[in-house]
Structure formats: structure tokens, C-alpha cells
Short mmCIF file of C-alpha atoms and ligand atoms in Angstrom, two decimals:
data_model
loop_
_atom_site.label_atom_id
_atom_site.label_comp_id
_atom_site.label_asym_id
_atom_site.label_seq_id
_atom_site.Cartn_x
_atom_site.Cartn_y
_atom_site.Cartn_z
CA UNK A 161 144.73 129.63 97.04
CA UNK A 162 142.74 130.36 93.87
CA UNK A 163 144.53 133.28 91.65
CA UNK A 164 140.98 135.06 91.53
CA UNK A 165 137.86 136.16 93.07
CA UNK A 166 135.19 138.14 91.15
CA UNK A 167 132.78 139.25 93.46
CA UNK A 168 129.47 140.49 91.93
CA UNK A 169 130.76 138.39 89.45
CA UNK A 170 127.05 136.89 88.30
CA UNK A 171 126.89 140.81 86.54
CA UNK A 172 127.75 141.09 82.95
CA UNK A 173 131.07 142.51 83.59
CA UNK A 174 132.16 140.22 85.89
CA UNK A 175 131.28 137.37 84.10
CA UNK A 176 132.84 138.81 81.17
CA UNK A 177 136.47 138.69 83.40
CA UNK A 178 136.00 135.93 84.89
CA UNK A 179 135.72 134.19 81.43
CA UNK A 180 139.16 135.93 79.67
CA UNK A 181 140.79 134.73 82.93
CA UNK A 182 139.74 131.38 82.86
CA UNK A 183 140.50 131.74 79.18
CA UNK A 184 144.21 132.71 80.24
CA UNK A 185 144.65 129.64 81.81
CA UNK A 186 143.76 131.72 85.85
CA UNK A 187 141.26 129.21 88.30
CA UNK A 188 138.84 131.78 89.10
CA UNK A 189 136.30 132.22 91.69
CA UNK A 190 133.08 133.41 91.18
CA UNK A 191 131.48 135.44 94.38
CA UNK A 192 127.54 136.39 94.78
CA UNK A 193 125.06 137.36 97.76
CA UNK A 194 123.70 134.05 97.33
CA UNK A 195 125.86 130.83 96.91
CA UNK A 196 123.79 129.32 94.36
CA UNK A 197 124.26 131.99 91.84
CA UNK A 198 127.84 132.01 91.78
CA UNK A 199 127.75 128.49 91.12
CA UNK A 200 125.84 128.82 87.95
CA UNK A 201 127.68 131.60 86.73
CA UNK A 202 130.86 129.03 87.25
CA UNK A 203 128.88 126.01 84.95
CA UNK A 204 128.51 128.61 82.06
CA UNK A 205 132.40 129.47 82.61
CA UNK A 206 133.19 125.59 82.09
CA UNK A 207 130.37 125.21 79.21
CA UNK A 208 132.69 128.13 77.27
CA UNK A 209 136.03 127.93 77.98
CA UNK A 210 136.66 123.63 78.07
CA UNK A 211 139.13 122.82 80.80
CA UNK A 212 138.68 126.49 82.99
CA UNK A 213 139.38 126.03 86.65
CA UNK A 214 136.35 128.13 87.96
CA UNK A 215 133.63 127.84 91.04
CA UNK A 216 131.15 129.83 92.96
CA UNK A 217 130.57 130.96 96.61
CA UNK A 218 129.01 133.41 98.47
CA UNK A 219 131.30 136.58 98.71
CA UNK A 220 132.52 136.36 101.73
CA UNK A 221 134.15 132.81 101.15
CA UNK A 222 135.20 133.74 97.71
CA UNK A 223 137.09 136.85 99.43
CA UNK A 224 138.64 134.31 102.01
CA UNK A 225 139.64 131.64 99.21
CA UNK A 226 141.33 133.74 96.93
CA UNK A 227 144.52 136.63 97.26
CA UNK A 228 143.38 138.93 94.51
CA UNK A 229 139.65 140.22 94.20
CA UNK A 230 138.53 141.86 91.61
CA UNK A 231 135.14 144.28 93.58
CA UNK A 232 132.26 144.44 90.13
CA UNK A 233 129.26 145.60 92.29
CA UNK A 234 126.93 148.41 91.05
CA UNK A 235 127.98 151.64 92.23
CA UNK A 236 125.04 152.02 94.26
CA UNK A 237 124.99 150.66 97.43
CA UNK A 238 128.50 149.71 97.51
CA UNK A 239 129.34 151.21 100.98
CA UNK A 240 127.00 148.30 102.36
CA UNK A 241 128.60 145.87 100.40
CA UNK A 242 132.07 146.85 101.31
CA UNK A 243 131.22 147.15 105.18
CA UNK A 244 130.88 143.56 105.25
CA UNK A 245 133.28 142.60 103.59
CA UNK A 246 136.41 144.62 104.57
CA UNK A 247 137.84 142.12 107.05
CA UNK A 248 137.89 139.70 104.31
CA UNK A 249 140.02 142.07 102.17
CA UNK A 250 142.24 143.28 104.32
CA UNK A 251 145.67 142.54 103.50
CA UNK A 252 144.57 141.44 99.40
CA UNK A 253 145.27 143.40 96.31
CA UNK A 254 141.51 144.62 95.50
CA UNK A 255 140.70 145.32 91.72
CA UNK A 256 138.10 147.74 91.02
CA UNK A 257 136.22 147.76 87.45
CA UNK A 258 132.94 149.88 89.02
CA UNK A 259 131.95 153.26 87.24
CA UNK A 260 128.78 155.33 88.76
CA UNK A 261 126.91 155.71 85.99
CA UNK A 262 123.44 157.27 85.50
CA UNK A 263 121.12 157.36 82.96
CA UNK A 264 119.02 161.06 81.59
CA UNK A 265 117.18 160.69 78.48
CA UNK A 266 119.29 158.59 76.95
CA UNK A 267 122.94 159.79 78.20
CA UNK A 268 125.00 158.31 80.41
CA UNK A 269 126.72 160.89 82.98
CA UNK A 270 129.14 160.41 86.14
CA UNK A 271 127.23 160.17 89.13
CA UNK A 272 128.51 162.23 92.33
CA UNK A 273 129.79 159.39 94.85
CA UNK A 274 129.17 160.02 98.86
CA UNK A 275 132.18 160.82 100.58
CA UNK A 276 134.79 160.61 97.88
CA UNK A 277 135.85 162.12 94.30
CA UNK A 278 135.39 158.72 92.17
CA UNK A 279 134.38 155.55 93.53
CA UNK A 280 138.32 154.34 93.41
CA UNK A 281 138.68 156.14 96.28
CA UNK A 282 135.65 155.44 98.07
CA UNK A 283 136.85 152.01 98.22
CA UNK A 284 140.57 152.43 98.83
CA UNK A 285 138.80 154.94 102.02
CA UNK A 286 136.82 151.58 103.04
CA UNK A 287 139.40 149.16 102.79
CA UNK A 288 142.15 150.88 104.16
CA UNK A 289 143.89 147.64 105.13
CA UNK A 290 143.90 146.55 101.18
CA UNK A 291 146.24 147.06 98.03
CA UNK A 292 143.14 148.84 95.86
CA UNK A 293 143.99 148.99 92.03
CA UNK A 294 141.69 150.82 89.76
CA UNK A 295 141.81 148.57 86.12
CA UNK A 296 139.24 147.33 83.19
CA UNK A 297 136.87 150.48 83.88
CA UNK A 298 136.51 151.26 80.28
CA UNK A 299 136.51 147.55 78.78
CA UNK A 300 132.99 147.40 78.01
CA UNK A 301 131.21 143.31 79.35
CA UNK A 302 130.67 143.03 75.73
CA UNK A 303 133.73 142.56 74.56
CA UNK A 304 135.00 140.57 77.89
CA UNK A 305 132.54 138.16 77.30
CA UNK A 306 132.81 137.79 73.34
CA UNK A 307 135.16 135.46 73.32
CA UNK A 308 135.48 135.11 69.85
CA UNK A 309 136.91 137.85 69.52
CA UNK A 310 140.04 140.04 70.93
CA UNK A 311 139.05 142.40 73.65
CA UNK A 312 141.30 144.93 72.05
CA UNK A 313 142.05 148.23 74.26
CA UNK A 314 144.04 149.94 76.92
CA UNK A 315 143.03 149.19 80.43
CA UNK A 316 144.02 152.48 82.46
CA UNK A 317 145.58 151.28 85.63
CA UNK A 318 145.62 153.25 88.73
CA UNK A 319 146.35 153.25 92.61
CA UNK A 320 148.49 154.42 95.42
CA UNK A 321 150.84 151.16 95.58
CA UNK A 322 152.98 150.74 92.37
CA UNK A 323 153.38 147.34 93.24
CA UNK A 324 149.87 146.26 92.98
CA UNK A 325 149.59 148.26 89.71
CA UNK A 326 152.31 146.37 88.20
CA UNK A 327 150.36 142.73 89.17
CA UNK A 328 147.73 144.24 87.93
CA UNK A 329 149.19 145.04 84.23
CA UNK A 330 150.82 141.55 84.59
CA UNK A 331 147.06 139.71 84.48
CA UNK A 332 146.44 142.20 81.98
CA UNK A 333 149.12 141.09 79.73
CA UNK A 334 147.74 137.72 79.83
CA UNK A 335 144.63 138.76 78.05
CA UNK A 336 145.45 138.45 74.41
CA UNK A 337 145.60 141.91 72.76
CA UNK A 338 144.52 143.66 75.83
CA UNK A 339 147.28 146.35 77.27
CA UNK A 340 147.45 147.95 80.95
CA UNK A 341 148.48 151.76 80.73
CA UNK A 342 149.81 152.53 83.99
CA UNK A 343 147.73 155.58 85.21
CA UNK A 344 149.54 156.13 88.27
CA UNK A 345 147.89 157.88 90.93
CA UNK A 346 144.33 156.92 92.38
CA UNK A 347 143.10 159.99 92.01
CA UNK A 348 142.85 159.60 88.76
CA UNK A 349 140.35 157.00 88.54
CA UNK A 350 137.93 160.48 88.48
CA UNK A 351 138.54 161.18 85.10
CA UNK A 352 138.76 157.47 83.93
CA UNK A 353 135.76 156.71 85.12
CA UNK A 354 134.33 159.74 83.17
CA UNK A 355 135.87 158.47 80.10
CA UNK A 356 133.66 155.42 80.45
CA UNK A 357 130.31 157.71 80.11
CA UNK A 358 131.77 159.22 77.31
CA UNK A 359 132.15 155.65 75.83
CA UNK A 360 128.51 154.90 76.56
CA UNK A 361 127.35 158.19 74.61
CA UNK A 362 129.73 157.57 71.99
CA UNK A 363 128.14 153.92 71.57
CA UNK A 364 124.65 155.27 71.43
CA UNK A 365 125.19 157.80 69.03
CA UNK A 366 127.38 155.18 66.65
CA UNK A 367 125.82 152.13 67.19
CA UNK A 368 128.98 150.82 67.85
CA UNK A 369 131.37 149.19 70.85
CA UNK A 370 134.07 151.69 71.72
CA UNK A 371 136.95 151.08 74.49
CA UNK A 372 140.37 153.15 74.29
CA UNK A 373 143.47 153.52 73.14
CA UNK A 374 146.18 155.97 74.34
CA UNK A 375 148.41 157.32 71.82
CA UNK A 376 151.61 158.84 72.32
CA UNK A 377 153.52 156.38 75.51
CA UNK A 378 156.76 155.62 74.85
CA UNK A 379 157.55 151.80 73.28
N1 NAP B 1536 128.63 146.46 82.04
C1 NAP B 1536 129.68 147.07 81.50
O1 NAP B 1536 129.89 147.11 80.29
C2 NAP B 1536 130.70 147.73 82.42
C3 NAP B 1536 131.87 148.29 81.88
C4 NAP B 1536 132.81 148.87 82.72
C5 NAP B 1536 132.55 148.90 84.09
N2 NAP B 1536 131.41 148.35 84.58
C6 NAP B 1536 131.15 148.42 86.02
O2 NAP B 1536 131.25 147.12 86.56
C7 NAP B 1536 130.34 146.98 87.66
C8 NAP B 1536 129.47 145.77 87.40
O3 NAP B 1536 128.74 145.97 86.22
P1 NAP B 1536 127.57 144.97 85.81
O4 NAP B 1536 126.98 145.49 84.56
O5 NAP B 1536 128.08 143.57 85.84
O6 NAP B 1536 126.57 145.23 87.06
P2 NAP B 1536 125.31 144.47 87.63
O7 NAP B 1536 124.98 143.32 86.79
O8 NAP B 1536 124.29 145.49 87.89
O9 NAP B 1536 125.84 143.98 89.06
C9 NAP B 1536 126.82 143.00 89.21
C10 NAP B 1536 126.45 142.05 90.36
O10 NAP B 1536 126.46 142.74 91.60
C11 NAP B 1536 125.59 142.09 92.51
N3 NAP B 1536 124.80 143.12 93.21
C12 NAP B 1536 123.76 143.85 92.73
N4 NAP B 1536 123.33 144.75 93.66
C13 NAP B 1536 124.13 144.57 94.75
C14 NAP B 1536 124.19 145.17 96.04
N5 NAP B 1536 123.36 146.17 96.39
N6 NAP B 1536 125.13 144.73 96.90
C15 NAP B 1536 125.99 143.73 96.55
N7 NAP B 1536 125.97 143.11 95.36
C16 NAP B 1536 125.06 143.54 94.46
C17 NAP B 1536 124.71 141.15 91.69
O11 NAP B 1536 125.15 139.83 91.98
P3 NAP B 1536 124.37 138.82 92.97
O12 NAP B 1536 122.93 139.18 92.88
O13 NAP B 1536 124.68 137.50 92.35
O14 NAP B 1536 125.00 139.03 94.29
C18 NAP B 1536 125.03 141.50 90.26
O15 NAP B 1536 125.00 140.36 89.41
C19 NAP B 1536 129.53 148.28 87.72
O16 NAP B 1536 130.02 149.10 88.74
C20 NAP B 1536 129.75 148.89 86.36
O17 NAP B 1536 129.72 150.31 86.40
C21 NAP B 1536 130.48 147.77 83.78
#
């Protein structure tokens, strides 16, 4: 069993963790609506990081192949996407890195999600048979797929099941420079998904590349 699936992992922020897994040494899988796609994504994955254990399928056999799956679908029109695959994911610790984001004259804000306060819990409510950890919302592709450089950052970590929060911050700690927070509850994968249109703004106004760090934890 591969380590990892990234499904919608052709997207920039997919790609971007598939590549500082495979970077950490983790065979990855990449997943797309259409087969060909994922393998692709995959060759680039081998052309930059030499010797990375990574391939492509459809989503559906990446979800079968692998016991952790990270979900990096747009927002929008998730609920389809998850209604197919939800017997795939049942019993799997599911990673979810999606903000809804929209897009007014130039500022980002928090869209309102359908049936749910953040989309965290949206797909926890889907998959109700799955270990759903919210993680990497605020690490910007950019930096995830910069390799040259250190992704540096706190990756806010959050779901019901403190055990799948704690595998979670494990992979994390893999990722050179990179540290999980642990942000307990799900519920509060409402206000970290804010923090990521914040980030957006902030990056527009400063032409720069912001993530976060939290100040204050103890050692
Ligand atoms: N970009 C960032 O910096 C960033 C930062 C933090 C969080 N995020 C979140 O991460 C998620 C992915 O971001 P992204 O920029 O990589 O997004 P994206 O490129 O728009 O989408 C990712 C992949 O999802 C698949 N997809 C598109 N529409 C779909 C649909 N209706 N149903 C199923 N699959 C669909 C596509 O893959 P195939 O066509 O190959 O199937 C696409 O390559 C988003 O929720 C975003 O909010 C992004």
C-alpha cells in the first residue's frame, strides 16, 4: 500500500504536496478524473525530485491503492466529487487542504459552503465512515512546489479524532522546516480557512508570499 494519495492532485496545490512528499522520501500517488493526467503529473514528480516513488490513476484507484488521501479539489463542486468517492474512503484517514475562496474586485473572501460551516466539515458530514483531518490550508502551492526553498510555516491541524491529527503532524514533521500546530477541534477549520483569504489579500497588497506562524505555544 502506497503511503499517499493526492487526489485532484494535477492542481497546483496538490502537485506542490505531492512533490515535498516524494521529496521526504513518501511513494505517492497522484489521483485525477482522467488517468492520463495523473500520470503526467507523476513524470514531472520524477523529472524533480531523482529517485521519488510516485504514479498516477484515476481517483477512484488512487483512493483504493493508498491508506491516507489527501482530498485537493476546488471547493466548488466537491459534494459531486465526494459522492463518488466515499466508499473508497471509508475507513482511511482523509486530509483536507481545500479553502472556498472567491474572488470581488481583486479580494479574496470565504465563500458560504452548502450545508456546513467550513468545508472541513462538509466533508467529515460526507465521509462519515473516514478519519477527516483538516492540514496545509494556509501553505500557499507556491511554496510547496518551490523546492528550492524551505516551505517555512505552521500548518494548523484540525479534526474530531486526535489520532489522525497526530499522523497528520507526523508527515508534517517530515517536511523540512514545516511545523503542524495542533488545532484541535474540526470546527475550527472555519476560521482557518478564513485566515487563508486573509493571506491572499495580504499577498496582493505586498507583493509578497505569506503563510503563518503562531506565536506563543509552549516548547
Ligand atoms: N493554490 C493554493 O495556493 C492553495 C493554497 C491552500 C489551499 N488550496 C486549496 O487546495 C485546493 C486545490 O487547489 P488548486 O489550486 O490545486 O485547485 P485546482 O487546480 O483548481 O484544482 C485541483 C484539481 O482538481 C480537479 N478538479 C477540478 N474541478 C473538479 C471537479 N469539479 N470535480 C473533481 N475534480 C476537479 C482537477 O484535476 P483533474 O482535472 O486532473 O481531475 C484539478 O487539477 C483548493 O480547494 C484550494 O482552495 C490552494
Amino acid at each position: 500500500v502506497a503511503s499517499w494519495a493526492i487526489l485532484g492532485g494535477t492542481g497546483a496545490q496538490g502537485l506542490g504536496l505531492a512533490l515535498r512528499l516524494a521529496a521526504a522520501g513518501e511513494p505517492v500517488i497522484v489521483g485525477s478524473r482522467v488517468a492520463e493526467r495523473a500520470r503526467d503529473a507523476a513524470e514531472k514528480i520524477r523529472a524533480r525530485v531523482p529517485g521519488a516513488d510516485a504514479m498516477g490513476l484515476d481517483n477512484a484507484s488512487a483512493s483504493r491503492a493508498a491508506e491516507r488521501i489527501v482530498l485537493s479539489f476546488p471547493a466548488e463542486g466537491l459534494v459531486d466529487a465526494l459522492g463518488a468517492l466515499a466508499p473508497e474512503l471509508a475507513g482511511k484517514l482523509v486530509v483536507d487542504v481545500m479553502v472556498p475562496l472567491a474572488f470581488h474586485r481583486g479580494r479574496a473572501d470565504v465563500t458560504a459552503v452548502a450545508g456546513a460551516p467550513s468545508v472541513g466539515e462538509l466533508v467529515q458530514e460526507r465521509l462519515p465512515r473516514s478519519r477527516v483531518v483538516c492540514a496545509f490550508k494556509n501553505v500557499p502551492a507556491e511554496l510547496l512546489q518551490d523546492l528550492e526553498q524551505p516551505a517555512r510555516g505552521d500548518v494548523l491541524v484540525c479534526g474530531e479524532d486526535a489520532s489522525a491529527r497526530a499522523e497528520v503532524a507526523a508527515a508534517v514533521a517530515r517536511l523540512p522546516e514545516l511545523r503542524a500546530v495542533d488545532a484541535g477541534a474540526l470546527a475550527n477549520a472555519r476560521y482557518v480557512e478564513g485566515i487563508t483569504a486573509l493571506l491572499v489579500n495580504l499577498n496582493r497588497q505586498h507583493r509578497a508570499r505569506t503563510s503563518i506562524s503562531i506565536v506563543g505555544l509552549p516548547a
